[in-house]
mmCIF file of C-alpha atoms in Angstrom:
data_model
loop_
_atom_site.group_PDB
_atom_site.id
_atom_site.type_symbol
_atom_site.label_atom_id
_atom_site.label_comp_id
_atom_site.label_asym_id
_atom_site.label_seq_id
_atom_site.Cartn_x
_atom_site.Cartn_y
_atom_site.Cartn_z
ATOM 1 C CA PHE A 1394 9.249 -10.370 -4.683
ATOM 2 C CA HIS A 1395 7.144 -13.342 -5.067
ATOM 3 C CA ALA A 1396 6.307 -12.895 -1.370
ATOM 4 C CA TYR A 1397 5.311 -9.454 -1.703
ATOM 5 C CA ILE A 1398 3.012 -9.899 -4.612
ATOM 6 C CA ALA A 1399 1.378 -12.858 -2.920
ATOM 7 C CA GLY A 1400 0.840 -10.988 0.405
ATOM 8 C CA THR A 1401 -0.648 -8.019 -1.823
ATOM 9 C CA LEU A 1402 -2.993 -10.592 -3.497
ATOM 10 C CA ILE A 1403 -4.024 -11.951 -0.563
ATOM 11 C CA GLU A 1404 -5.112 -8.184 1.065
ATOM 12 C CA LEU A 1405 -6.713 -7.399 -2.087
ATOM 13 C CA GLY A 1406 -8.911 -10.613 -1.991
ATOM 14 C CA LYS A 1407 -10.079 -9.578 1.131
ATOM 15 C CA HIS A 1408 -11.837 -6.787 -0.485
ATOM 16 C CA PHE A 1409 -12.461 -7.375 -4.255
ATOM 17 C CA ARG A 1410 -13.003 -10.345 -6.273
ATOM 18 C CA VAL A 1411 -10.287 -10.231 -9.184
ATOM 19 C CA GLU A 1412 -9.053 -12.875 -11.588
ATOM 20 C CA GLY A 1413 -5.422 -13.004 -12.627
ATOM 21 C CA ALA A 1414 -3.266 -10.606 -14.538
ATOM 22 C CA GLU A 1415 0.030 -11.197 -16.746
ATOM 23 C CA ILE A 1416 2.550 -8.211 -15.887
ATOM 24 C CA ASP A 1417 5.272 -7.840 -18.163
ATOM 25 C CA ASN A 1418 7.726 -5.776 -16.338
ATOM 26 C CA TYR A 1419 9.896 -4.794 -18.953
ATOM 27 C CA LYS A 1420 11.913 -2.278 -17.473
ATOM 28 C CA ALA A 1421 13.444 -1.582 -13.502
ATOM 29 C CA ASP A 1422 15.560 1.088 -12.819
ATOM 30 C CA LEU A 1423 15.113 0.877 -9.143
ATOM 31 C CA PRO A 1424 17.857 -0.949 -6.985
ATOM 32 C CA ILE A 1425 16.963 -3.951 -4.880
ATOM 33 C CA LYS A 1426 17.710 -4.128 -1.123
ATOM 34 C CA LYS A 1427 19.083 -0.325 -1.151
ATOM 35 C CA GLY A 1428 16.601 1.253 0.998
ATOM 36 C CA LEU A 1429 14.811 2.753 -1.767
ATOM 37 C CA SER A 1430 11.359 1.238 -1.173
ATOM 38 C CA SER A 1431 11.592 -1.450 -4.073
ATOM 39 C CA SER A 1432 9.280 -3.743 -2.117
ATOM 40 C CA ALA A 1433 6.760 -1.044 -1.526
ATOM 41 C CA ALA A 1434 7.062 -0.305 -5.403
ATOM 42 C CA VAL A 1435 6.057 -4.056 -6.276
ATOM 43 C CA CYS A 1436 3.190 -4.173 -4.116
ATOM 44 C CA VAL A 1437 2.053 -0.678 -5.370
ATOM 45 C CA LEU A 1438 2.411 -1.681 -9.034
ATOM 46 C CA ILE A 1439 0.260 -4.845 -8.273
ATOM 47 C CA VAL A 1440 -2.548 -2.970 -6.610
ATOM 48 C CA ARG A 1441 -2.534 -0.260 -9.586
ATOM 49 C CA CYS A 1442 -2.406 -2.920 -12.571
ATOM 50 C CA LEU A 1443 -5.452 -4.935 -10.909
ATOM 51 C CA ASN A 1444 -7.331 -1.654 -9.942
ATOM 52 C CA GLU A 1445 -7.188 -0.671 -13.511
ATOM 53 C CA LEU A 1446 -7.847 -3.679 -14.974
ATOM 54 C CA TYR A 1447 -10.559 -4.409 -13.360
ATOM 55 C CA ASP A 1448 -11.864 -0.925 -12.612
ATOM 56 C CA LEU A 1449 -11.886 -1.281 -8.903
ATOM 57 C CA LYS A 1450 -11.986 2.659 -8.508
ATOM 58 C CA LEU A 1451 -9.479 2.585 -5.803
ATOM 59 C CA THR A 1452 -8.013 6.113 -5.063
ATOM 60 C CA VAL A 1453 -4.172 6.417 -4.625
ATOM 61 C CA HIS A 1454 -4.885 6.443 -1.002
ATOM 62 C CA GLY A 1455 -6.577 3.579 -1.249
ATOM 63 C CA GLU A 1456 -3.830 1.930 -3.638
ATOM 64 C CA MET A 1457 -1.332 2.767 -0.982
ATOM 65 C CA ASP A 1458 -3.115 1.255 2.009
ATOM 66 C CA ILE A 1459 -3.626 -2.255 0.558
ATOM 67 C CA ALA A 1460 -0.346 -2.136 -0.675
ATOM 68 C CA TYR A 1461 0.874 -1.654 2.836
ATOM 69 C CA ARG A 1462 -1.150 -3.976 4.272
ATOM 70 C CA GLY A 1463 -0.098 -6.845 1.728
ATOM 71 C CA GLU A 1464 3.462 -6.085 2.476
ATOM 72 C CA ILE A 1465 3.033 -6.566 6.281
ATOM 73 C CA ASN A 1466 1.611 -10.074 5.382
ATOM 74 C CA THR A 1467 4.872 -10.811 4.404
ATOM 75 C CA PRO A 1468 7.933 -10.873 7.412
ATOM 76 C CA SER A 1469 8.816 -7.188 6.169
ATOM 77 C CA ARG A 1470 8.638 -4.528 8.485
ATOM 78 C CA CYS A 1471 8.072 -1.762 6.254
ATOM 79 C CA GLY A 1472 6.574 1.650 7.275
ATOM 80 C CA ARG A 1473 4.004 3.687 5.757
ATOM 81 C CA LEU A 1474 6.174 6.080 4.096
ATOM 82 C CA ASP A 1475 7.250 3.625 1.873
ATOM 83 C CA GLN A 1476 4.311 3.791 -0.179
ATOM 84 C CA CYS A 1477 5.043 7.014 -1.551
ATOM 85 C CA VAL A 1478 6.057 5.511 -4.454
ATOM 86 C CA ALA A 1479 2.360 5.670 -5.433
ATOM 87 C CA PHE A 1480 3.022 9.407 -6.116
ATOM 88 C CA GLY A 1481 5.577 8.667 -8.843
ATOM 89 C CA GLN A 1482 8.091 11.187 -9.530
ATOM 90 C CA ARG A 1483 7.101 14.306 -7.611
ATOM 91 C CA VAL A 1484 7.690 15.885 -4.439
ATOM 92 C CA THR A 1485 4.861 14.820 -1.712
ATOM 93 C CA ARG A 1486 4.617 15.904 2.087
ATOM 94 C CA MET A 1487 3.291 12.942 4.028
ATOM 95 C CA THR A 1488 1.945 13.567 7.702
ATOM 96 C CA PHE A 1489 1.298 10.408 9.799
ATOM 97 C CA ASP A 1490 -0.692 9.991 13.023
ATOM 98 C CA ASN A 1491 -0.752 6.337 13.490
ATOM 99 C CA ASP A 1492 -2.599 4.795 10.598
ATOM 100 C CA ILE A 1493 -3.846 7.992 9.569
ATOM 101 C CA ILE A 1494 -2.002 9.407 6.762
ATOM 102 C CA ASP A 1495 -2.535 13.247 4.985
ATOM 103 C CA THR A 1496 -0.656 14.150 1.977
ATOM 104 C CA GLU A 1497 -0.126 17.356 0.325
ATOM 105 C CA PRO A 1498 1.833 17.891 -3.020
ATOM 106 C CA VAL A 1499 4.829 20.199 -2.946
ATOM 107 C CA ARG A 1500 5.015 22.825 -5.935
ATOM 108 C CA VAL A 1501 8.514 22.824 -6.660
ATOM 109 C CA ALA A 1502 9.697 26.666 -7.285
ATOM 110 C CA ALA A 1503 12.855 25.899 -8.918
ATOM 111 C CA THR A 1504 14.657 22.641 -10.914
ATOM 112 C CA VAL A 1505 16.821 20.709 -8.577
ATOM 113 C CA TYR A 1506 19.526 18.330 -9.888
ATOM 114 C CA LEU A 1507 20.178 15.028 -7.687
ATOM 115 C CA VAL A 1508 22.192 11.875 -8.247
ATOM 116 C CA ILE A 1509 20.775 8.801 -6.294
ATOM 117 C CA VAL A 1510 23.936 6.416 -5.654
ATOM 118 C CA ASP A 1511 23.782 2.587 -5.193
ATOM 119 C CA LEU A 1512 26.889 2.353 -3.134
ATOM 120 C CA CYS A 1513 27.268 -1.276 -4.363
ATOM 121 C CA ALA A 1514 27.944 -2.482 -0.691
ATOM 122 C CA ALA A 1515 25.818 -4.229 1.891
ATOM 123 C CA LYS A 1516 23.163 -3.496 4.449
ATOM 124 C CA ASP A 1517 20.672 -5.212 6.706
ATOM 125 C CA THR A 1518 17.598 -3.416 6.451
ATOM 126 C CA LYS A 1519 15.929 -5.697 8.976
ATOM 127 C CA GLU A 1520 18.538 -5.414 11.490
ATOM 128 C CA ILE A 1521 18.613 -1.769 11.243
ATOM 129 C CA LEU A 1522 15.362 -1.467 12.034
ATOM 130 C CA LYS A 1523 15.118 -4.013 14.855
ATOM 131 C CA CYS A 1524 17.933 -1.916 16.474
ATOM 132 C CA LEU A 1525 15.747 1.300 15.979
ATOM 133 C CA ASN A 1526 12.387 -0.125 16.975
ATOM 134 C CA ALA A 1527 14.080 -1.140 20.273
ATOM 135 C CA ALA A 1528 13.924 2.394 21.485
ATOM 136 C CA TYR A 1529 10.214 2.347 21.361
ATOM 137 C CA PRO A 1530 7.448 2.998 22.353
ATOM 138 C CA PHE A 1531 9.280 4.468 25.733
ATOM 139 C CA PRO A 1532 13.048 5.317 25.850
ATOM 140 C CA ARG A 1533 14.770 3.651 28.079
ATOM 141 C CA ASP A 1534 17.931 5.991 28.691
ATOM 142 C CA ASP A 1535 19.478 9.183 27.026
ATOM 143 C CA LYS A 1536 20.595 7.460 23.776
ATOM 144 C CA ASP A 1537 16.982 6.583 23.402
ATOM 145 C CA LYS A 1538 15.718 9.927 24.004
ATOM 146 C CA ALA A 1539 18.189 11.219 21.472
ATOM 147 C CA LEU A 1540 16.686 9.086 18.777
ATOM 148 C CA HIS A 1541 13.012 9.894 19.815
ATOM 149 C CA ALA A 1542 14.130 13.571 19.367
ATOM 150 C CA LEU A 1543 15.938 12.927 16.024
ATOM 151 C CA LEU A 1544 12.870 11.127 14.228
ATOM 152 C CA GLY A 1545 10.332 13.164 15.937
ATOM 153 C CA GLU A 1546 10.881 17.173 16.446
ATOM 154 C CA VAL A 1547 14.392 17.271 14.627
ATOM 155 C CA ASN A 1548 12.572 15.333 11.482
ATOM 156 C CA LEU A 1549 9.673 17.598 11.296
ATOM 157 C CA ASP A 1550 11.985 20.730 11.430
ATOM 158 C CA VAL A 1551 13.993 19.425 8.582
ATOM 159 C CA CYS A 1552 10.995 18.611 6.523
ATOM 160 C CA SER A 1553 9.362 21.739 7.268
ATOM 161 C CA GLN A 1554 12.648 23.473 6.112
ATOM 162 C CA ALA A 1555 13.076 21.440 2.858
ATOM 163 C CA ILE A 1556 9.312 22.425 1.918
ATOM 164 C CA LYS A 1557 9.970 25.938 2.552
ATOM 165 C CA ILE A 1558 12.983 25.944 0.319
ATOM 166 C CA LEU A 1559 11.429 23.815 -2.356
ATOM 167 C CA SER A 1560 8.114 25.636 -2.572
ATOM 168 C CA ARG A 1561 9.593 29.219 -2.479
ATOM 169 C CA GLU A 1562 13.093 29.429 -3.612
ATOM 170 C CA ARG A 1563 12.924 30.377 -7.484
ATOM 171 C CA ASP A 1564 16.738 30.648 -7.779
ATOM 172 C CA PRO A 1565 17.984 27.162 -8.829
ATOM 173 C CA GLN A 1566 21.534 27.690 -7.499
ATOM 174 C CA LYS A 1567 20.316 29.132 -4.223
ATOM 175 C CA ALA A 1568 17.925 26.531 -3.909
ATOM 176 C CA ALA A 1569 20.573 23.507 -4.639
ATOM 177 C CA HIS A 1570 22.997 25.382 -1.805
ATOM 178 C CA LEU A 1571 20.167 25.361 0.724
ATOM 179 C CA ILE A 1572 18.643 21.816 0.240
ATOM 180 C CA GLY A 1573 22.247 20.430 -0.040
ATOM 181 C CA ALA A 1574 23.442 22.212 3.466
ATOM 182 C CA LEU A 1575 20.133 21.068 4.997
ATOM 183 C CA MET A 1576 21.125 17.181 3.780
ATOM 184 C CA THR A 1577 24.455 17.864 5.181
ATOM 185 C CA ASP A 1578 23.323 18.987 8.491
ATOM 186 C CA ALA A 1579 20.709 16.135 8.539
ATOM 187 C CA GLN A 1580 23.162 13.188 7.839
ATOM 188 C CA ARG A 1581 25.478 14.978 10.624
ATOM 189 C CA ARG A 1582 22.594 14.623 13.219
ATOM 190 C CA TRP A 1583 21.624 11.311 12.144
ATOM 191 C CA ASP A 1584 25.390 10.253 12.695
ATOM 192 C CA SER A 1585 25.190 11.677 16.361
ATOM 193 C CA SER A 1586 21.974 10.201 17.451
ATOM 194 C CA ALA A 1587 21.111 7.047 15.352
ATOM 195 C CA VAL A 1588 24.388 5.583 14.744
ATOM 196 C CA PRO A 1589 25.159 4.442 18.347
ATOM 197 C CA GLN A 1590 21.711 2.340 18.195
ATOM 198 C CA CYS A 1591 23.035 0.200 15.586
ATOM 199 C CA PRO A 1592 27.005 0.970 14.789
ATOM 200 C CA HIS A 1593 27.565 -2.724 13.091
ATOM 201 C CA GLU A 1594 25.370 -1.238 10.337
ATOM 202 C CA LEU A 1595 24.712 2.527 10.680
ATOM 203 C CA THR A 1596 28.598 3.368 10.963
ATOM 204 C CA ALA A 1597 28.336 2.955 6.960
ATOM 205 C CA PRO A 1598 32.073 3.323 5.816
ATOM 206 C CA THR A 1599 31.024 3.280 2.393
ATOM 207 C CA LEU A 1600 28.572 6.070 2.466
ATOM 208 C CA HIS A 1601 30.894 8.297 4.257
ATOM 209 C CA ARG A 1602 33.848 7.656 2.022
ATOM 210 C CA LEU A 1603 31.261 9.045 -0.968
ATOM 211 C CA LEU A 1604 30.076 12.067 1.000
ATOM 212 C CA ALA A 1605 33.945 13.023 1.781
ATOM 213 C CA CYS A 1606 35.165 12.192 -1.788
ATOM 214 C CA PRO A 1607 37.196 15.199 -3.019
ATOM 215 C CA ASP A 1608 36.442 15.074 -6.477
ATOM 216 C CA LEU A 1609 32.759 15.609 -5.981
ATOM 217 C CA VAL A 1610 33.354 18.893 -3.916
ATOM 218 C CA PRO A 1611 33.302 21.109 -7.131
ATOM 219 C CA HIS A 1612 30.114 20.016 -8.131
ATOM 220 C CA ILE A 1613 27.614 19.081 -4.989
ATOM 221 C CA THR A 1614 26.136 21.095 -2.335
ATOM 222 C CA GLY A 1615 25.905 18.536 -0.051
ATOM 223 C CA GLY A 1616 24.356 14.882 0.291
ATOM 224 C CA LYS A 1617 23.171 12.221 2.911
ATOM 225 C CA GLY A 1618 22.097 8.722 3.187
ATOM 226 C CA VAL A 1619 18.692 7.374 2.160
ATOM 227 C CA GLY A 1620 15.921 5.790 4.572
ATOM 228 C CA SER A 1621 17.178 3.651 7.161
ATOM 229 C CA GLN A 1622 20.718 4.403 5.825
ATOM 230 C CA GLY A 1623 23.475 2.014 6.347
ATOM 231 C CA ASP A 1624 25.893 1.276 3.035
ATOM 232 C CA GLY A 1625 22.563 1.050 0.832
ATOM 233 C CA SER A 1626 22.063 4.101 -1.165
ATOM 234 C CA ALA A 1627 22.780 7.810 -1.203
ATOM 235 C CA GLN A 1628 21.463 11.198 -2.497
ATOM 236 C CA LEU A 1629 23.841 14.032 -3.672
ATOM 237 C CA VAL A 1630 22.372 17.665 -4.376
ATOM 238 C CA CYS A 1631 24.246 18.888 -7.563
ATOM 239 C CA LYS A 1632 25.012 22.527 -8.356
ATOM 240 C CA SER A 1633 23.348 22.331 -12.021
ATOM 241 C CA GLU A 1634 22.698 20.073 -14.588
ATOM 242 C CA ALA A 1635 26.302 20.103 -16.087
ATOM 243 C CA ALA A 1636 27.514 19.408 -12.328
ATOM 244 C CA GLN A 1637 24.944 16.748 -12.300
ATOM 245 C CA ASP A 1638 26.774 15.137 -15.427
ATOM 246 C CA ALA A 1639 30.226 15.311 -13.971
ATOM 247 C CA VAL A 1640 28.698 13.828 -10.670
ATOM 248 C CA MET A 1641 27.355 10.721 -12.704
ATOM 249 C CA LYS A 1642 30.650 9.920 -14.166
ATOM 250 C CA ILE A 1643 32.591 10.392 -10.872
ATOM 251 C CA VAL A 1644 30.468 8.090 -8.853
ATOM 252 C CA ALA A 1645 30.333 5.461 -11.518
ATOM 253 C CA GLY A 1646 34.352 5.670 -11.572
ATOM 254 C CA LEU A 1647 34.093 4.916 -7.669
ATOM 255 C CA GLY A 1648 32.521 1.613 -9.014
ATOM 256 C CA MET A 1649 29.208 2.718 -7.804
ATOM 257 C CA GLU A 1650 25.873 2.826 -9.601
ATOM 258 C CA PRO A 1651 24.732 6.407 -10.281
ATOM 259 C CA LEU A 1652 20.883 7.163 -11.114
ATOM 260 C CA ARG A 1653 19.959 10.577 -12.495
ATOM 261 C CA LEU A 1654 17.144 12.128 -10.515
ATOM 262 C CA THR A 1655 15.734 15.592 -11.692
ATOM 263 C CA ILE A 1656 12.852 17.455 -9.926
ATOM 264 C CA PRO A 1657 11.244 19.879 -12.530
ATOM 265 C CA ALA A 1658 9.962 23.429 -11.476
ATOM 266 C CA HIS A 1659 6.144 23.177 -11.531
ATOM 267 C CA LYS A 1660 4.222 24.998 -13.997
ATOM 268 C CA PRO A 1661 1.157 26.861 -12.573
ATOM 269 C CA VAL A 1662 -1.171 24.405 -14.402
ATOM 270 C CA ARG A 1663 -0.393 21.680 -16.611
ATOM 271 C CA SER A 1664 -3.558 19.545 -16.957
ATOM 272 C CA ALA A 1665 -6.871 19.763 -18.032
ATOM 273 C CA VAL A 1666 -10.074 17.380 -17.522
ATOM 274 C CA VAL A 1667 -12.955 17.302 -20.523
ATOM 275 C CA PRO A 1668 -15.850 15.586 -19.425
ATOM 276 C CA ILE A 1669 -17.434 14.117 -22.549
ATOM 277 C CA ALA A 1670 -19.096 11.047 -21.178
ATOM 278 C CA GLY A 1671 -22.552 12.336 -20.586
ATOM 279 C CA SER A 1672 -25.832 12.292 -22.278
ATOM 280 C CA CYS A 1673 -26.493 16.003 -22.226
ATOM 281 C CA PRO A 1674 -30.282 15.997 -21.929
ATOM 282 C CA GLY A 1675 -30.610 19.434 -22.056
ATOM 283 C CA MET A 1676 -29.713 19.605 -25.546
ATOM 284 C CA TRP A 1677 -31.743 16.753 -26.526
ATOM 285 C CA PRO A 1678 -32.739 15.980 -29.753
ATOM 286 C CA ALA A 1679 -29.735 17.598 -31.349
ATOM 287 C CA THR A 1680 -27.551 14.938 -29.168
ATOM 288 C CA LYS A 1681 -29.275 12.056 -30.452
ATOM 289 C CA CYS A 1682 -26.929 11.228 -33.093
ATOM 290 C CA SER A 1683 -24.034 13.288 -32.194
ATOM 291 C CA GLY A 1684 -22.509 14.912 -28.822
ATOM 292 C CA PRO A 1685 -22.106 18.388 -28.607
ATOM 293 C CA TRP A 1686 -18.439 18.154 -28.505
ATOM 294 C CA LEU A 1687 -18.922 17.206 -32.126
ATOM 295 C CA PHE A 1688 -21.041 19.859 -33.402
ATOM 296 C CA PRO A 1689 -19.526 21.673 -36.231
ATOM 297 C CA ILE A 1690 -18.483 25.389 -35.226
ATOM 298 C CA ARG A 1691 -17.315 27.866 -37.959
ATOM 299 C CA ILE A 1692 -14.487 30.364 -36.918
ATOM 300 C CA GLY A 1693 -13.068 32.415 -39.979
ATOM 301 C CA GLU A 1694 -12.897 30.053 -42.625
ATOM 302 C CA MET A 1695 -12.660 26.663 -41.018
ATOM 303 C CA VAL A 1696 -15.459 24.476 -39.768
ATOM 304 C CA LYS A 1697 -14.584 22.112 -36.955
ATOM 305 C CA PRO A 1698 -15.976 20.103 -34.103
ATOM 306 C CA ALA A 1699 -16.452 22.117 -30.913
ATOM 307 C CA ILE A 1700 -14.054 19.996 -29.227
ATOM 308 C CA CYS A 1701 -11.066 20.963 -31.328
ATOM 309 C CA TRP A 1702 -11.401 24.520 -30.800
ATOM 310 C CA LEU A 1703 -11.474 23.700 -27.116
ATOM 311 C CA CYS A 1704 -8.512 21.668 -27.725
ATOM 312 C CA GLU A 1705 -6.473 24.121 -29.650
ATOM 313 C CA GLU A 1706 -7.070 26.721 -26.710
ATOM 314 C CA LEU A 1707 -5.628 24.476 -24.233
ATOM 315 C CA VAL A 1708 -2.899 23.782 -26.357
ATOM 316 C CA ALA A 1709 -2.111 27.310 -26.733
ATOM 317 C CA ALA A 1710 -2.303 27.870 -23.010
ATOM 318 C CA GLU A 1711 0.460 25.384 -22.439
ATOM 319 C CA ILE A 1712 -1.565 22.614 -21.089
ATOM 320 C CA ASP A 1713 0.309 19.331 -21.601
ATOM 321 C CA GLN A 1714 -1.792 16.587 -20.761
ATOM 322 C CA ILE A 1715 -5.658 16.696 -21.770
ATOM 323 C CA ILE A 1716 -7.657 14.049 -19.959
ATOM 324 C CA LEU A 1717 -10.889 13.223 -21.833
ATOM 325 C CA VAL A 1718 -13.458 11.655 -19.676
ATOM 326 C CA VAL A 1719 -14.816 9.160 -22.030
ATOM 327 C CA ASN A 1720 -17.433 6.087 -22.620
ATOM 328 C CA GLU A 1721 -16.990 3.374 -25.202
ATOM 329 C CA ALA A 1722 -18.529 5.553 -27.894
ATOM 330 C CA THR A 1723 -16.870 8.778 -27.364
ATOM 331 C CA GLN A 1724 -13.463 7.204 -26.870
ATOM 332 C CA ALA A 1725 -13.847 5.657 -30.370
ATOM 333 C CA GLN A 1726 -14.680 9.102 -31.729
ATOM 334 C CA MET A 1727 -11.775 11.023 -30.112
ATOM 335 C CA GLU A 1728 -9.430 8.199 -31.030
ATOM 336 C CA HIS A 1729 -10.836 8.555 -34.752
ATOM 337 C CA LEU A 1730 -10.621 12.574 -34.760
ATOM 338 C CA PHE A 1731 -7.140 13.221 -32.947
ATOM 339 C CA GLN A 1732 -5.060 10.091 -33.503
ATOM 340 C CA ARG A 1733 -5.739 8.439 -36.684
ATOM 341 C CA ARG A 1734 -4.483 10.031 -39.758
ATOM 342 C CA GLU A 1735 -7.080 10.771 -42.504
ATOM 343 C CA ASP A 1736 -7.221 8.924 -45.872
ATOM 344 C CA VAL A 1737 -5.193 10.484 -48.371
ATOM 345 C CA ALA A 1738 -7.936 9.954 -50.951
ATOM 346 C CA VAL A 1739 -10.346 12.079 -48.370
ATOM 347 C CA LEU A 1740 -7.337 14.847 -48.037
ATOM 348 C CA ASP A 1741 -6.936 15.240 -51.772
ATOM 349 C CA GLY A 1742 -10.470 16.667 -52.193
ATOM 350 C CA VAL A 1743 -10.206 19.273 -49.307
ATOM 351 C CA PRO A 1744 -8.343 22.827 -49.810
ATOM 352 C CA SER A 1745 -4.458 22.401 -48.667
ATOM 353 C CA ARG A 1746 -5.136 24.692 -45.792
ATOM 354 C CA ALA A 1747 -7.651 22.414 -44.505
ATOM 355 C CA SER A 1748 -5.776 19.145 -45.243
ATOM 356 C CA ALA A 1749 -2.780 20.514 -43.261
ATOM 357 C CA TYR A 1750 -4.812 20.821 -40.281
ATOM 358 C CA ASP A 1751 -4.695 16.921 -39.898
ATOM 359 C CA GLU A 1752 -1.301 17.143 -38.741
ATOM 360 C CA GLU A 1753 -2.521 19.692 -36.020
ATOM 361 C CA LEU A 1754 -5.085 17.035 -35.097
ATOM 362 C CA LEU A 1755 -2.531 14.583 -34.520
ATOM 363 C CA ALA A 1756 -0.464 16.750 -32.374
ATOM 364 C CA VAL A 1757 -3.322 17.333 -29.922
ATOM 365 C CA GLY A 1758 -3.500 13.477 -29.932
ATOM 366 C CA LYS A 1759 -0.251 13.122 -28.295
ATOM 367 C CA ARG A 1760 -1.534 15.385 -25.281
ATOM 368 C CA LEU A 1761 -4.764 13.054 -24.832
ATOM 369 C CA VAL A 1762 -5.291 10.648 -22.029
ATOM 370 C CA PHE A 1763 -8.550 8.551 -21.876
ATOM 371 C CA VAL A 1764 -10.253 7.968 -18.564
ATOM 372 C CA ARG A 1765 -13.356 5.751 -18.866
ATOM 373 C CA GLN A 1766 -16.605 6.379 -17.158
ATOM 374 C CA ASP A 1767 -18.860 4.090 -19.060
ATOM 375 C CA ARG A 1768 -21.972 5.016 -16.726
ATOM 376 C CA PRO A 1769 -23.389 8.499 -16.380
ATOM 377 C CA THR A 1770 -22.538 8.550 -12.731
ATOM 378 C CA GLY A 1771 -21.679 12.550 -12.537
ATOM 379 C CA ILE A 1772 -19.172 15.042 -12.484
ATOM 380 C CA ARG A 1773 -17.925 14.044 -8.988
ATOM 381 C CA ASP A 1774 -17.263 10.403 -10.075
ATOM 382 C CA ALA A 1775 -15.502 11.541 -13.325
ATOM 383 C CA LEU A 1776 -12.969 13.626 -11.562
ATOM 384 C CA LEU A 1777 -12.224 10.781 -8.793
ATOM 385 C CA LEU A 1778 -11.513 8.530 -11.956
ATOM 386 C CA CYS A 1779 -8.852 11.178 -12.921
ATOM 387 C CA GLU A 1780 -7.142 11.531 -9.576
ATOM 388 C CA ARG A 1781 -4.111 9.345 -10.393
ATOM 389 C CA PHE A 1782 -3.233 11.311 -13.594
ATOM 390 C CA LEU A 1783 -3.755 14.764 -12.197
ATOM 391 C CA GLU A 1784 -1.401 13.632 -8.957
ATOM 392 C CA GLY A 1785 -2.426 16.014 -6.799
ATOM 393 C CA GLU A 1786 -1.828 19.209 -8.848
ATOM 394 C CA PRO A 1787 -4.148 21.926 -9.675
ATOM 395 C CA PHE A 1788 -6.251 21.435 -13.389
ATOM 396 C CA ILE A 1789 -8.517 23.314 -15.495
ATOM 397 C CA LEU A 1790 -11.946 21.646 -15.702
ATOM 398 C CA ALA A 1791 -13.316 22.680 -19.113
ATOM 399 C CA TRP A 1792 -16.762 21.294 -20.614
ATOM 400 C CA GLY A 1793 -16.598 19.571 -23.882
ATOM 401 C CA ASP A 1794 -19.799 21.372 -24.707
ATOM 402 C CA HIS A 1795 -18.979 24.705 -23.865
ATOM 403 C CA LEU A 1796 -16.916 27.208 -25.765
ATOM 404 C CA CYS A 1797 -15.896 30.608 -24.352
ATOM 405 C CA SER A 1798 -15.238 33.780 -26.429
ATOM 406 C CA SER A 1799 -13.003 36.554 -24.594
ATOM 407 C CA THR A 1800 -14.304 40.093 -24.573
ATOM 408 C CA ALA A 1801 -10.552 41.430 -23.953
ATOM 409 C CA ALA A 1802 -8.818 43.804 -26.851
ATOM 410 C CA ASP A 1803 -6.101 41.130 -26.997
ATOM 411 C CA GLY A 1804 -8.425 38.265 -27.363
#
């Protein structure tokens, strides 16, 4: 990976002045040289680490662009699609027009269970790409025309069908069967139109031995090779979670390495952004000593900081991630409030009902993510800083100095 790291640092240095960083990559589960974009992953890792460490304020698209340009500083002939690793484990539609990329998150309606398989064989990605690129930019014969169609309108149709199934089919079993059938058909088309371009690499006997394994038939609905294909990696669609477990064992028994990949169904909204880094001049001088999110509010028998009532409502609404936009002072306040256990001497002096609330505060603290905005540059900047944590999903924007009371009969 040294060449990829160096290429990325060269590209980053063209735009920013950054010093070094010590990165401890203590865990890696992505196979190398298997067509799973491991080189793109390390390039994105370098850019993201330095982006966060030096507060470069790069968006996810900005990280992807620098990572891509860094990788092609090396002999690698990667494409921009590989940079999708920047979005993490979520489904994203990527549309390309030359160097222009448009991305759109795909909200999955039903959980899909897959197994990614390291075939533990050999492939030469550079040779595959060399053979496929020979058919471009203009087709020389019918064989080249078939490849253009496969990677053009056929690919567009397959992707559109996959997105439609993932976003609309709410029955997990139906979704698995439809996605599996689509993958199997895509593999058939690849074998027909792409393999003739590079038969010495794309015939892929190990891949096809896996796809035709009779022991897998009761547990999968279909599968195909990954990326540029060859005997690198495969993806199998499993009928259920139990079937996924069975496939993992069968694949391991074949001398290959299985990786579990579960794409969960999306909840409508799982994140909230709460800005508490501003100065709130409209409430001065009340805010001279304390932000309004810490103003004491009494409801019933309990007196709590306003931010506590707000976070309780977000938790009750099943919000998994509460992103607090903070400065240095407010981060220290929130860490003390939500992530530090109160001294026993203090709790001994309060009513037992109130002392038990300390555990609820700590539970809220586990859902918090802190995003620093040390200068009051406005809500637009605050939301841009939260982009990588929101991952393109819808979110709630809740003001730290506002409380809402429902007028509905049931509250």
